Short mmCIF file of C-alpha atoms in Angstrom, two decimals:
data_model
loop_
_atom_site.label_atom_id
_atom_site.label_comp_id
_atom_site.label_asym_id
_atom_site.label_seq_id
_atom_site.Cartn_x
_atom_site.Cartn_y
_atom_site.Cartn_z
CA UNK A 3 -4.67 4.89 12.63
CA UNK A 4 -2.41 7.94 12.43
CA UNK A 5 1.58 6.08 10.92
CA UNK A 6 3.10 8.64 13.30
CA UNK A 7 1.10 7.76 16.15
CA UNK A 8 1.30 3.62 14.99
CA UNK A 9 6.10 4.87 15.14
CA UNK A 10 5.09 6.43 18.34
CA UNK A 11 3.68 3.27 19.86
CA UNK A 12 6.49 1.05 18.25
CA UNK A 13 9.07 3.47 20.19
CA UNK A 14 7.74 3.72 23.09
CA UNK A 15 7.13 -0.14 23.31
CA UNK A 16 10.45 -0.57 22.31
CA UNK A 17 11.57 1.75 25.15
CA UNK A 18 9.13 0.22 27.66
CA UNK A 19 10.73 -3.35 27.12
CA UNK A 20 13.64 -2.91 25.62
CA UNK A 21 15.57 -5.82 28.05
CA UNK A 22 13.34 -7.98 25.97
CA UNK A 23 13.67 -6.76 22.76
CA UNK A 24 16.48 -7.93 20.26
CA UNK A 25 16.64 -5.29 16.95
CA UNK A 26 18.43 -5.36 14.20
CA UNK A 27 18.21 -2.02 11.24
CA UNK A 28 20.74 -3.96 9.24
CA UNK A 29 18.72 -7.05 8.17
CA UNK A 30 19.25 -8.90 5.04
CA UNK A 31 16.36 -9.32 2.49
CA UNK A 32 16.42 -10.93 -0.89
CA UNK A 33 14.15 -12.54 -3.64
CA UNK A 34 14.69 -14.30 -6.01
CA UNK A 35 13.22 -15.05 -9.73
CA UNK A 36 13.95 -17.85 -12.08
CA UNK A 37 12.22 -17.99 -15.91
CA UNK A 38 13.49 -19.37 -19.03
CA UNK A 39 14.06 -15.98 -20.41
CA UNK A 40 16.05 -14.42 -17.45
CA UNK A 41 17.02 -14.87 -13.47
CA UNK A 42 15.77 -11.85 -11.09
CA UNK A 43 17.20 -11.13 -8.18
CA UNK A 44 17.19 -7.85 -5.80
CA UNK A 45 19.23 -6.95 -2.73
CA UNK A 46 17.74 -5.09 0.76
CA UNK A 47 20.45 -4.64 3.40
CA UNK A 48 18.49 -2.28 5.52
CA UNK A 49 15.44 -4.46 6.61
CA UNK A 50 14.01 -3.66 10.27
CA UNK A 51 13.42 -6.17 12.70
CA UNK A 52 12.45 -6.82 16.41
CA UNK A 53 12.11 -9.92 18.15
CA UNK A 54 10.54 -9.75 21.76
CA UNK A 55 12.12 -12.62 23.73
CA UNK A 56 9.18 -12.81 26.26
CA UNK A 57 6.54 -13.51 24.07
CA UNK A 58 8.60 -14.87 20.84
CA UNK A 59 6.78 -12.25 18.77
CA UNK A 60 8.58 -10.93 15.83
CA UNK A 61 7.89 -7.69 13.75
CA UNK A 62 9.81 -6.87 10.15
CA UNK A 63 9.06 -4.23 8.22
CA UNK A 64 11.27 -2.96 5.08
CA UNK A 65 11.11 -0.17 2.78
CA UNK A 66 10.32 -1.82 -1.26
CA UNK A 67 12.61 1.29 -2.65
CA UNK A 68 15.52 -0.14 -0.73
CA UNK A 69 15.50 -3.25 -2.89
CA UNK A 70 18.90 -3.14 -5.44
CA UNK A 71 18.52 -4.99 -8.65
CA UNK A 72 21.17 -5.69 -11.20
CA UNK A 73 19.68 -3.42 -13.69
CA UNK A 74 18.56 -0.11 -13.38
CA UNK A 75 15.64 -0.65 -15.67
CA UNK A 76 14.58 -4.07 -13.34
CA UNK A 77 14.49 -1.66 -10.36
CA UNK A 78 12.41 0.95 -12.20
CA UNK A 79 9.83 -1.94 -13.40
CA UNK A 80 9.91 -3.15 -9.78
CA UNK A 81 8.94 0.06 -8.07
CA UNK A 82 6.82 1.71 -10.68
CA UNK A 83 4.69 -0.80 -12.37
CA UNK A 84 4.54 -4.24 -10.39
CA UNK A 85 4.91 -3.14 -6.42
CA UNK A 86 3.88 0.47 -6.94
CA UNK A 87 6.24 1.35 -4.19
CA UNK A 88 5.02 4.83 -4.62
CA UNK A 89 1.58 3.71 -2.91
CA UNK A 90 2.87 0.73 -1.02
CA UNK A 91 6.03 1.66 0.20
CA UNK A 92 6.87 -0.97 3.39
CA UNK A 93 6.75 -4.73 3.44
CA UNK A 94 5.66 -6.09 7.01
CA UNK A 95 5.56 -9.34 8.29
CA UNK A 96 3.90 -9.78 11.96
CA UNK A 97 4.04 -13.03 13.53
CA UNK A 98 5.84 -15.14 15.84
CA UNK A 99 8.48 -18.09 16.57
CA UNK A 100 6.58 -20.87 17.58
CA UNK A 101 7.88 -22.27 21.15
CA UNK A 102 10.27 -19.45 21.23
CA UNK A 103 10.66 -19.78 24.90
CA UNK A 104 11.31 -23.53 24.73
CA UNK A 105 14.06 -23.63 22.39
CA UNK A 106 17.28 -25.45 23.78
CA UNK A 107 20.95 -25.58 22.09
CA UNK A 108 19.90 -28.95 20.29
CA UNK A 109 16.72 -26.77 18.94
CA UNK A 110 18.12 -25.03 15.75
CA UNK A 111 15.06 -24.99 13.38
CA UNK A 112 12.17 -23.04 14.69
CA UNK A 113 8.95 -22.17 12.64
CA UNK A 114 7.48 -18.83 12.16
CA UNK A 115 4.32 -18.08 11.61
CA UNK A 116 2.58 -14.60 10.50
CA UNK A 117 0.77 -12.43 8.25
CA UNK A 118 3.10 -10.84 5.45
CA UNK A 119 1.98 -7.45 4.02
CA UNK A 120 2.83 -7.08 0.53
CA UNK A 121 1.19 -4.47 -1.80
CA UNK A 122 -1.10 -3.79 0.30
CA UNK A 123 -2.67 -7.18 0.35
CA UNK A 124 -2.15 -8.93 3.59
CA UNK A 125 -1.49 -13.22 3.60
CA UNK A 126 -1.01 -15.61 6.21
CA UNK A 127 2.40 -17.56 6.13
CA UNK A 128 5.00 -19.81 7.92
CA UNK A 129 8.40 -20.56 6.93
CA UNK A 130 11.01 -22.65 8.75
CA UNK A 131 14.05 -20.49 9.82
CA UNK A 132 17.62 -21.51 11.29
CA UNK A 133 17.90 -19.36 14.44
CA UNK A 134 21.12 -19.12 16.72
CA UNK A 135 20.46 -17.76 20.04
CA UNK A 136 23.57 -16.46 21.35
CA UNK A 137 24.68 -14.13 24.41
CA UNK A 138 24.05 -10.84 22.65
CA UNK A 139 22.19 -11.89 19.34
CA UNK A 140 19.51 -13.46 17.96
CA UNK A 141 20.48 -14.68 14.39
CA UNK A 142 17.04 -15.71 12.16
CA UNK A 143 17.87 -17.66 8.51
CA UNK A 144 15.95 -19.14 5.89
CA UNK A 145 14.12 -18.94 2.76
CA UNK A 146 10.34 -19.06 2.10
CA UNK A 147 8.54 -19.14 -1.34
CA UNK A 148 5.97 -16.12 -2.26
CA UNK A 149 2.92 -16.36 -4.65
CA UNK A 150 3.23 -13.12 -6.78
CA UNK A 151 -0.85 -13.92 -7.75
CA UNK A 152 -1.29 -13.75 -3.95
CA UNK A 153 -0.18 -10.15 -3.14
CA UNK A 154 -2.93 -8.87 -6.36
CA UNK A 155 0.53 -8.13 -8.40
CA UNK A 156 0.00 -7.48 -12.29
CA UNK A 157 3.12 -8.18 -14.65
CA UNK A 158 2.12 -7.43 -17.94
CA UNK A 159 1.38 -9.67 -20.61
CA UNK A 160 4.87 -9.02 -22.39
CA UNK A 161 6.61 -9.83 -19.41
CA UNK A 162 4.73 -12.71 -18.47
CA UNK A 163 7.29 -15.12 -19.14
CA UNK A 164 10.70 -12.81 -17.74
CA UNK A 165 8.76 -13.15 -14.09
CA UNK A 166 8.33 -16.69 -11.75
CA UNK A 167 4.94 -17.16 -10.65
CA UNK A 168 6.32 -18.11 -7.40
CA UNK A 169 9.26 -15.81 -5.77
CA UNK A 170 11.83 -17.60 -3.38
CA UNK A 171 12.70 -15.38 -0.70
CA UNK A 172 15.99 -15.49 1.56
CA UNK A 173 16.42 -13.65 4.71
CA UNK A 174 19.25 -13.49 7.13
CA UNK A 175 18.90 -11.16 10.44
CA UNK A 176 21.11 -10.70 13.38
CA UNK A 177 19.37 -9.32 16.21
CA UNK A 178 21.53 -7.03 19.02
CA UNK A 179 19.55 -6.11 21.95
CA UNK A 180 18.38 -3.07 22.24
CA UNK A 181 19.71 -0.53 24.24
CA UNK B 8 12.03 -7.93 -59.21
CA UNK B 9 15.60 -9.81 -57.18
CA UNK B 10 16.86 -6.01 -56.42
CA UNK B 11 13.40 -5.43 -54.86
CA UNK B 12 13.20 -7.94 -52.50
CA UNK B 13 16.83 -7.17 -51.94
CA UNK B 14 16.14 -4.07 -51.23
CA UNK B 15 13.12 -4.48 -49.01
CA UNK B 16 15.08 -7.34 -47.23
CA UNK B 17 17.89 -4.72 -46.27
CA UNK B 18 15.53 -2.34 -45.02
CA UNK B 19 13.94 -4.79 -43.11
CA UNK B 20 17.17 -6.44 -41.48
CA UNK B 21 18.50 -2.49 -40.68
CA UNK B 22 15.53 -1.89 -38.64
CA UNK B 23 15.44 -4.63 -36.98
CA UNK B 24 19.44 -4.32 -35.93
CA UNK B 25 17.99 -0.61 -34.92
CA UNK B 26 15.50 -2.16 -32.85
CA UNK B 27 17.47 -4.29 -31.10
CA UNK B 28 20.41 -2.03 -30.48
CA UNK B 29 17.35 0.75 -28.48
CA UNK B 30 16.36 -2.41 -26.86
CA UNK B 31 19.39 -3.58 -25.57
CA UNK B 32 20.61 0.16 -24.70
CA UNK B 33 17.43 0.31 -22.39
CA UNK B 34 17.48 -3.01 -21.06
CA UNK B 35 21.42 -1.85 -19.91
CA UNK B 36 19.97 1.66 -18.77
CA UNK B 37 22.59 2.59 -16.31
CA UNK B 38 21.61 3.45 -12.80
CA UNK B 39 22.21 7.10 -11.90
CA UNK B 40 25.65 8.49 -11.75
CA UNK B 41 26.06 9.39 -8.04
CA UNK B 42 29.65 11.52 -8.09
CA UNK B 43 28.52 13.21 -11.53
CA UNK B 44 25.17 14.35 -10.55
CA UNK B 45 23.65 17.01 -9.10
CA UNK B 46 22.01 16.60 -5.61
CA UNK B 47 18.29 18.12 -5.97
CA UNK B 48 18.27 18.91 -2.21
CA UNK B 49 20.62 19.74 0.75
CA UNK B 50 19.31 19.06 4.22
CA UNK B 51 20.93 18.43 7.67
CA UNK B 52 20.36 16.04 9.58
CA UNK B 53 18.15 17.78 12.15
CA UNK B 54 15.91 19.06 9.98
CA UNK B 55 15.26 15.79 7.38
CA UNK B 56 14.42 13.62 10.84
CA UNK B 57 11.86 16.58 12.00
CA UNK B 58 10.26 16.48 8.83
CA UNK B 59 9.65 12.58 8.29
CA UNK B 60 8.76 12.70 11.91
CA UNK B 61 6.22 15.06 11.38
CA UNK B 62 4.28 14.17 8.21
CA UNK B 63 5.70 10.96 7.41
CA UNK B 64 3.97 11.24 3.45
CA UNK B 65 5.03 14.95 2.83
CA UNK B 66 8.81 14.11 3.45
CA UNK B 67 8.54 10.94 1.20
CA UNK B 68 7.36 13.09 -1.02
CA UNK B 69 9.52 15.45 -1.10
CA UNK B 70 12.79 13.24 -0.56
CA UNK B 71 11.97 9.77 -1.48
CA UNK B 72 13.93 8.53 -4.61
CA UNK B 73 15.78 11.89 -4.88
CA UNK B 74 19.58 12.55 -4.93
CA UNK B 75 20.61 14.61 -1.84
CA UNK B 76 22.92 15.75 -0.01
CA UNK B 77 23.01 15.27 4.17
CA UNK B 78 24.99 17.05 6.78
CA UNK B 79 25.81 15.43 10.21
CA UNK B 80 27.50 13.95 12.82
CA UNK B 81 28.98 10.16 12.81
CA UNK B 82 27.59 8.49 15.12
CA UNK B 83 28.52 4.73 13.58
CA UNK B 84 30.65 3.11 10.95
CA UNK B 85 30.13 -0.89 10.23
CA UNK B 86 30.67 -3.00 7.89
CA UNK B 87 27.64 -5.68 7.11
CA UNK B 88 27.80 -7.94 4.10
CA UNK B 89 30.82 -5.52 2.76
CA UNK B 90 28.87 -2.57 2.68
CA UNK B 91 29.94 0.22 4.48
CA UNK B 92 27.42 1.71 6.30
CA UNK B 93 27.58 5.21 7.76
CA UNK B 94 25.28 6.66 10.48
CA UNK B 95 24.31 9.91 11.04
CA UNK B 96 22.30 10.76 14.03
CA UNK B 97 21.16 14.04 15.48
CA UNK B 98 22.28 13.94 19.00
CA UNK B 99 18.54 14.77 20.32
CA UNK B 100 16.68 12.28 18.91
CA UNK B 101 16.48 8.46 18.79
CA UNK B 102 16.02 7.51 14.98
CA UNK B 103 19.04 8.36 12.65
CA UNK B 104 19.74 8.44 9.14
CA UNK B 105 21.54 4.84 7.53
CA UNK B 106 23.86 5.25 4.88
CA UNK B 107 24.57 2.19 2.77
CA UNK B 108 27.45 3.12 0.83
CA UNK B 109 28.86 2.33 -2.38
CA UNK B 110 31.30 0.18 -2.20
CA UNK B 111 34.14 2.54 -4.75
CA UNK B 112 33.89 4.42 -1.30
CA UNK B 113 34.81 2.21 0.96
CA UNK B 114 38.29 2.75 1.75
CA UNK B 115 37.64 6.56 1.89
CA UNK B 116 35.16 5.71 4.19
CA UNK B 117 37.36 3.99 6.74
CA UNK B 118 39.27 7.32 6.95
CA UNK B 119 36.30 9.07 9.04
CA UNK B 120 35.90 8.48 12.92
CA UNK B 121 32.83 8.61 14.80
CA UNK B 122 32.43 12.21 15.71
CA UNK B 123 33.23 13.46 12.27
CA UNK B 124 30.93 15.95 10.53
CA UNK B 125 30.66 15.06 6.97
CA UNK B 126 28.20 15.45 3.49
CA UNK B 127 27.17 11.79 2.49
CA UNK B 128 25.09 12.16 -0.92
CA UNK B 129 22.77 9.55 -2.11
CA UNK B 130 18.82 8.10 -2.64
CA UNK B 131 16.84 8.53 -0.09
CA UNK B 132 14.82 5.40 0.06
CA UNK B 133 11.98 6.49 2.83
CA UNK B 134 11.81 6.04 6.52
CA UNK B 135 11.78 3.15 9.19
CA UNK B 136 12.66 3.43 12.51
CA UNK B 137 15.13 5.84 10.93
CA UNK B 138 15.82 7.17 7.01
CA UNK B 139 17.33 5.05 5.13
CA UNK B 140 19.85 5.78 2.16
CA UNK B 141 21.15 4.14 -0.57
CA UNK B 142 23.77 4.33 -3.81
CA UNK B 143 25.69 6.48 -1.25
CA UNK B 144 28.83 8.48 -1.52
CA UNK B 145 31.23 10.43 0.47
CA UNK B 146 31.70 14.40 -0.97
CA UNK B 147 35.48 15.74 -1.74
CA UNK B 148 34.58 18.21 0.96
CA UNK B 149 34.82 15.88 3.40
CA UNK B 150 38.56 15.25 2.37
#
């Protein structure tokens, strides 16, 4: 399907329901490596994300350049040889927060479930998040752990060792309806 | 015979010190310098919206991981995780153009008022729900 016509849709939809819908353009995205040889971690301030408080679906998506590293030359690694962000360029995760519509004040730990898009490879996944419904937000925390093998990512040989085999991921997003 | 292997042992130990000294100079490559460079492209912010909006690929193309400068109008100024971020919207359409800035440029940043038309340079890092920036500055001709 056309990506303009897929923006279209999401806009409109957004528009359509938008009483429902919580968004936040300001999300908070980070992983997180640990080897012997070094520690890895990169910084994306500018995830997307909509939660629709009808249905308890949630939608992120997130753009790979927007990930800041520590190093230049970490970042350049990142993009060019390991995620290829010149041919995969977004990050998506489509799911949604089980027994959204039955959480209470007591209820603070809510499960998500989805299929993350990484690399082009697409993988089921849950991971627990803290969420905070408030008056005008919708806060989602938590951390979940990524296979790199999963997602069909090659590290060189060389590098091997510099890279976990399993990435821990932390995300904090504060939803504002959208108006 | 002692001089020899003195000799070669020298050698040796020089190139590896050389070795090491390229490696550690790359492995601290510095990330480009925003102020001091020169944007490839000047847009507005009109006319960079139009043309994500219209072929998506050709734009990231063309703009995606480049140094440019943007014209427009404030339309926001927060403050999330202590990064400024400034956006630019064109008054027509819904998406908008997010600036993370840098944080040397904070305090200048906190000078401007919604409403303000200003230059923000930086990477363009592709396109959302809006284009995204990053490694942002403000331009002296703003000031």
């Amino acid at each position: 399907m056309n990506k303009a016509f897929i923006v279209i849709l999401f806009l409109v939809s957004i528009q359509l329901f938008s009483q429902e819908k919580y968004l936040t353009k300001e999300g908070y995205i980070s992983f997180f490596s640990h080897s012997l040889v070094e520690d890895i971690k990169a910084d994306n301030y500018q995830v997307l994300s909509v939660i629709d408080t009808k249905t308890g679906e949630i939608g992120v998506q997130l753009l790979m350049k927007s990930f800041m590293f520590k190093k230049a030359l970490m970042q350049e690694h990142f993009n060019e040889s390991y995620i290829e962000s010149y041919k995969y360029p977004k990050a998506t995760l489509k799911g949604y927060i089980i027994n959204f519509n039955e959480l209470d004040a007591q209820n603070t730990t809510v499960e998500i479930k989805g299929v993350l898009s990484i690399h082009g490879v697409e993988k089921e996944m849950t991971a627990l998040a803290k969420i905070e419904v408030l008056k005008d937000q919708i806060n989602l925390s938590g951390t979940f752990m990524v296979e790199v093998a999963d997602f069909n990512i090659n590290i060189p040989t060389i590098v091997r060792n510099n890279i976990a085999k399993t990435i821990k991921v932390t995300f904090d997003l504060q939803h504002k309806p959208y108006k | 015979m002692k001089t020899k292997y003195f000799k070669i042992l020298t050698i040796g130990l020089i190139l590896i010190i050389i070795c090491l000294f390229f490696i550690l100079k790359l492995y601290n490559k510095p990330f480009i310098d925003i102020k001091n460079s020169k944007a490839r492209i000047e847009v507005t912010v009109e006319n960079i919206l139009f043309e994500f909006q219209s072929n998506e690929r050709l734009a990231s193309e063309k703009y995606v991981d480049n140094l440019i400068l943007i014209k427009g109008e404030i339309a926001d100024i927060s403050i999330s995780n202590g990064n400024t971020i400034i956006t630019l919207k064109d008054k027509n359409d819904i998406s908008s153009v997010i600036c993370q800035m840098l944080a040397e440029d904070n305090l200048n940043a906190l000078k401007l008022e919604k409403g303000d038309e200003i230059i923000i340079k930086g990477i363009c890092t592709g396109y959302l729900l809006d284009i995204m920036m990053v490694r942002c500055i403000l331009t002296k001709d703003n000031f």
